[in-house]
């Protein structure tokens, strides 16, 4: 297996950072099988192409604008994902759409693609998630873990040290 969990987001635009915060929580709370790469993609675009190419499963965590109430977690799979990214939702996502299109053209598109998206409450300049989005982080993380498990990945919760 060759799986990538990619968190996308801008840490300087409040809830836009949710994708990055999801992958941070994944690494902090869980131990994953060695065939899984976890990456903070930040606001990168085409420079992620090599990391995303030829994956058996690409799981992207991100803020998405679907018109749902803030904090809503949406899971899209395979062909549903590129269609969503044709709309410019945030500054980096046009770059992600370009990468996905380029991967299609080069025959390096992932065999499976899952997007775990969270509807932001605020995209204003500021560091830190709003309370609404902070409360949605666990639900989004659960969806990432579920996507990993559907690919046969062993996901083990780390033991918490009680001080």
mmCIF file of N, CA and C in Angstrom, residues 5-9 11 14-30 32 38-41 59-64 71-75 114-120 129 133-148:
data_model
loop_
_atom_site.group_PDB
_atom_site.id
_atom_site.type_symbol
_atom_site.label_atom_id
_atom_site.label_comp_id
_atom_site.label_asym_id
_atom_site.label_seq_id
_atom_site.Cartn_x
_atom_site.Cartn_y
_atom_site.Cartn_z
ATOM 1 N N UNK A 5 -1.948 10.887 3.498
ATOM 2 C CA UNK A 5 -2.939 11.756 4.129
ATOM 3 C C UNK A 5 -2.343 13.156 4.066
ATOM 4 N N UNK A 6 -3.020 14.042 3.355
ATOM 5 C CA UNK A 6 -2.514 15.382 3.079
ATOM 6 C C UNK A 6 -3.426 16.423 3.707
ATOM 7 N N UNK A 7 -2.882 17.224 4.597
ATOM 8 C CA UNK A 7 -3.635 18.327 5.186
ATOM 9 C C UNK A 7 -3.306 19.610 4.456
ATOM 10 N N UNK A 8 -4.340 20.305 4.016
ATOM 11 C CA UNK A 8 -4.173 21.531 3.243
ATOM 12 C C UNK A 8 -4.755 22.681 4.056
ATOM 13 N N UNK A 9 -4.083 23.833 4.031
ATOM 14 C CA UNK A 9 -4.670 24.982 4.687
ATOM 15 C C UNK A 9 -3.669 26.062 5.021
ATOM 16 N N UNK A 11 -2.516 28.565 7.817
ATOM 17 C CA UNK A 11 -2.575 28.775 9.265
ATOM 18 C C UNK A 11 -2.876 30.218 9.653
ATOM 19 N N UNK A 14 -7.496 31.717 10.025
ATOM 20 C CA UNK A 14 -8.362 31.058 11.004
ATOM 21 C C UNK A 14 -8.806 29.662 10.558
ATOM 22 N N UNK A 15 -10.076 29.454 10.226
ATOM 23 C CA UNK A 15 -10.598 28.113 9.947
ATOM 24 C C UNK A 15 -10.034 27.470 8.690
ATOM 25 N N UNK A 16 -9.372 28.243 7.844
ATOM 26 C CA UNK A 16 -8.716 27.708 6.651
ATOM 27 C C UNK A 16 -7.658 26.688 7.056
ATOM 28 N N UNK A 17 -7.212 26.713 8.303
ATOM 29 C CA UNK A 17 -6.148 25.829 8.793
ATOM 30 C C UNK A 17 -6.647 24.445 9.189
ATOM 31 N N UNK A 18 -7.932 24.174 9.075
ATOM 32 C CA UNK A 18 -8.470 22.923 9.609
ATOM 33 C C UNK A 18 -7.789 21.680 9.028
ATOM 34 N N UNK A 19 -7.475 21.670 7.752
ATOM 35 C CA UNK A 19 -6.829 20.493 7.156
ATOM 36 C C UNK A 19 -5.489 20.195 7.803
ATOM 37 N N UNK A 20 -4.712 21.231 8.034
ATOM 38 C CA UNK A 20 -3.405 21.075 8.682
ATOM 39 C C UNK A 20 -3.598 20.591 10.118
ATOM 40 N N UNK A 21 -4.585 21.155 10.809
ATOM 41 C CA UNK A 21 -4.845 20.755 12.200
ATOM 42 C C UNK A 21 -5.320 19.307 12.290
ATOM 43 N N UNK A 22 -6.044 18.838 11.295
ATOM 44 C CA UNK A 22 -6.497 17.439 11.266
ATOM 45 C C UNK A 22 -5.295 16.494 11.157
ATOM 46 N N UNK A 23 -4.350 16.783 10.255
ATOM 47 C CA UNK A 23 -3.200 15.871 10.124
ATOM 48 C C UNK A 23 -2.287 15.955 11.345
ATOM 49 N N UNK A 24 -2.210 17.126 11.972
ATOM 50 C CA UNK A 24 -1.437 17.227 13.220
ATOM 51 C C UNK A 24 -2.052 16.332 14.294
ATOM 52 N N UNK A 25 -3.386 16.388 14.423
ATOM 53 C CA UNK A 25 -4.075 15.554 15.414
ATOM 54 C C UNK A 25 -3.914 14.072 15.092
ATOM 55 N N UNK A 26 -3.948 13.721 13.813
ATOM 56 C CA UNK A 26 -3.753 12.336 13.403
ATOM 57 C C UNK A 26 -2.398 11.824 13.886
ATOM 58 N N UNK A 27 -1.353 12.610 13.653
ATOM 59 C CA UNK A 27 -0.008 12.198 14.063
ATOM 60 C C UNK A 27 0.150 12.172 15.582
ATOM 61 N N UNK A 28 -0.505 13.092 16.279
ATOM 62 C CA UNK A 28 -0.394 13.145 17.737
ATOM 63 C C UNK A 28 -1.151 12.015 18.422
ATOM 64 N N UNK A 29 -2.292 11.637 17.873
ATOM 65 C CA UNK A 29 -3.182 10.707 18.574
ATOM 66 C C UNK A 29 -3.103 9.255 18.114
ATOM 67 N N UNK A 30 -2.554 9.022 16.917
ATOM 68 C CA UNK A 30 -2.599 7.670 16.363
ATOM 69 C C UNK A 30 -1.235 7.212 15.860
ATOM 70 N N UNK A 32 0.206 4.814 12.885
ATOM 71 C CA UNK A 32 -0.272 4.297 11.601
ATOM 72 C C UNK A 32 0.699 3.261 11.051
ATOM 73 N N UNK A 38 1.999 10.931 6.123
ATOM 74 C CA UNK A 38 1.155 12.028 6.584
ATOM 75 C C UNK A 38 1.924 13.311 6.308
ATOM 76 N N UNK A 39 1.255 14.278 5.655
ATOM 77 C CA UNK A 39 1.963 15.467 5.205
ATOM 78 C C UNK A 39 1.135 16.730 5.413
ATOM 79 N N UNK A 40 1.783 17.760 5.915
ATOM 80 C CA UNK A 40 1.200 19.097 5.991
ATOM 81 C C UNK A 40 1.508 19.761 4.657
ATOM 82 N N UNK A 41 0.488 19.902 3.808
ATOM 83 C CA UNK A 41 0.668 20.497 2.490
ATOM 84 C C UNK A 41 0.572 22.006 2.498
ATOM 85 N N UNK A 59 -5.817 10.801 0.693
ATOM 86 C CA UNK A 59 -6.841 11.346 1.577
ATOM 87 C C UNK A 59 -6.457 12.797 1.844
ATOM 88 N N UNK A 60 -7.342 13.726 1.471
ATOM 89 C CA UNK A 60 -7.083 15.151 1.629
ATOM 90 C C UNK A 60 -8.017 15.697 2.703
ATOM 91 N N UNK A 61 -7.443 16.405 3.685
ATOM 92 C CA UNK A 61 -8.225 17.091 4.713
ATOM 93 C C UNK A 61 -8.132 18.582 4.431
ATOM 94 N N UNK A 62 -9.281 19.270 4.417
ATOM 95 C CA UNK A 62 -9.274 20.665 3.991
ATOM 96 C C UNK A 62 -10.545 21.378 4.444
ATOM 97 N N UNK A 63 -10.510 22.697 4.412
ATOM 98 C CA UNK A 63 -11.710 23.517 4.565
ATOM 99 C C UNK A 63 -12.367 23.601 3.187
ATOM 100 N N UNK A 64 -13.680 23.408 3.152
ATOM 101 C CA UNK A 64 -14.386 23.496 1.869
ATOM 102 C C UNK A 64 -15.669 24.303 2.039
ATOM 103 N N UNK A 71 -18.853 24.135 10.364
ATOM 104 C CA UNK A 71 -18.553 22.950 11.163
ATOM 105 C C UNK A 71 -19.024 21.655 10.542
ATOM 106 N N UNK A 72 -19.817 21.741 9.470
ATOM 107 C CA UNK A 72 -20.290 20.527 8.804
ATOM 108 C C UNK A 72 -19.108 19.791 8.183
ATOM 109 N N UNK A 73 -19.046 18.486 8.447
ATOM 110 C CA UNK A 73 -17.990 17.640 7.870
ATOM 111 C C UNK A 73 -18.574 16.944 6.652
ATOM 112 N N UNK A 74 -17.907 17.088 5.521
ATOM 113 C CA UNK A 74 -18.343 16.486 4.266
ATOM 114 C C UNK A 74 -17.257 15.537 3.778
ATOM 115 N N UNK A 75 -17.661 14.333 3.361
ATOM 116 C CA UNK A 75 -16.714 13.366 2.812
ATOM 117 C C UNK A 75 -17.095 13.123 1.356
ATOM 118 N N UNK A 114 -10.074 10.495 -1.425
ATOM 119 C CA UNK A 114 -11.080 10.861 -0.428
ATOM 120 C C UNK A 114 -10.779 12.277 0.043
ATOM 121 N N UNK A 115 -11.794 13.116 0.075
ATOM 122 C CA UNK A 115 -11.679 14.460 0.632
ATOM 123 C C UNK A 115 -12.530 14.513 1.891
ATOM 124 N N UNK A 116 -11.894 14.860 2.995
ATOM 125 C CA UNK A 116 -12.622 15.124 4.233
ATOM 126 C C UNK A 116 -12.573 16.630 4.414
ATOM 127 N N UNK A 117 -13.721 17.271 4.230
ATOM 128 C CA UNK A 117 -13.785 18.725 4.269
ATOM 129 C C UNK A 117 -14.629 19.224 5.423
ATOM 130 N N UNK A 118 -14.262 20.381 5.939
ATOM 131 C CA UNK A 118 -15.012 21.022 7.011
ATOM 132 C C UNK A 118 -15.407 22.423 6.542
ATOM 133 N N UNK A 119 -16.687 22.729 6.663
ATOM 134 C CA UNK A 119 -17.196 24.057 6.299
ATOM 135 C C UNK A 119 -16.675 25.079 7.318
ATOM 136 N N UNK A 120 -15.916 26.083 6.865
ATOM 137 C CA UNK A 120 -15.365 27.063 7.814
ATOM 138 C C UNK A 120 -16.426 28.047 8.299
ATOM 139 N N UNK A 129 -8.336 28.298 15.204
ATOM 140 C CA UNK A 129 -9.656 27.935 14.707
ATOM 141 C C UNK A 129 -10.740 28.570 15.565
ATOM 142 N N UNK A 133 -15.368 25.329 14.641
ATOM 143 C CA UNK A 133 -14.516 24.446 13.834
ATOM 144 C C UNK A 133 -13.648 23.576 14.736
ATOM 145 N N UNK A 134 -13.198 24.104 15.857
ATOM 146 C CA UNK A 134 -12.452 23.280 16.823
ATOM 147 C C UNK A 134 -13.291 22.100 17.273
ATOM 148 N N UNK A 135 -14.581 22.319 17.482
ATOM 149 C CA UNK A 135 -15.478 21.234 17.907
ATOM 150 C C UNK A 135 -15.726 20.224 16.786
ATOM 151 N N UNK A 136 -15.497 20.599 15.539
ATOM 152 C CA UNK A 136 -15.681 19.687 14.399
ATOM 153 C C UNK A 136 -14.436 18.859 14.099
ATOM 154 N N UNK A 137 -13.317 19.230 14.679
ATOM 155 C CA UNK A 137 -12.053 18.562 14.357
ATOM 156 C C UNK A 137 -12.115 17.063 14.623
ATOM 157 N N UNK A 138 -12.661 16.639 15.761
ATOM 158 C CA UNK A 138 -12.709 15.212 16.078
ATOM 159 C C UNK A 138 -13.560 14.434 15.075
ATOM 160 N N UNK A 139 -14.690 15.008 14.666
ATOM 161 C CA UNK A 139 -15.552 14.330 13.685
ATOM 162 C C UNK A 139 -14.832 14.185 12.352
ATOM 163 N N UNK A 140 -14.104 15.216 11.947
ATOM 164 C CA UNK A 140 -13.340 15.141 10.689
ATOM 165 C C UNK A 140 -12.203 14.125 10.819
ATOM 166 N N UNK A 141 -11.524 14.138 11.949
ATOM 167 C CA UNK A 141 -10.449 13.172 12.184
ATOM 168 C C UNK A 141 -10.986 11.747 12.143
ATOM 169 N N UNK A 142 -12.163 11.526 12.709
ATOM 170 C CA UNK A 142 -12.789 10.197 12.651
ATOM 171 C C UNK A 142 -13.001 9.749 11.208
ATOM 172 N N UNK A 143 -13.371 10.689 10.334
ATOM 173 C CA UNK A 143 -13.583 10.343 8.920
ATOM 174 C C UNK A 143 -12.268 9.993 8.228
ATOM 175 N N UNK A 144 -11.188 10.680 8.583
ATOM 176 C CA UNK A 144 -9.870 10.347 8.028
ATOM 177 C C UNK A 144 -9.462 8.951 8.480
ATOM 178 N N UNK A 145 -9.641 8.662 9.751
ATOM 179 C CA UNK A 145 -9.306 7.336 10.284
ATOM 180 C C UNK A 145 -10.152 6.262 9.603
ATOM 181 N N UNK A 146 -11.434 6.529 9.406
ATOM 182 C CA UNK A 146 -12.313 5.573 8.715
ATOM 183 C C UNK A 146 -11.832 5.322 7.289
ATOM 184 N N UNK A 147 -11.416 6.385 6.593
ATOM 185 C CA UNK A 147 -10.912 6.225 5.212
ATOM 186 C C UNK A 147 -9.642 5.375 5.206
ATOM 187 N N UNK A 148 -8.777 5.586 6.178
ATOM 188 C CA UNK A 148 -7.565 4.765 6.278
ATOM 189 C C UNK A 148 -7.916 3.300 6.508
#
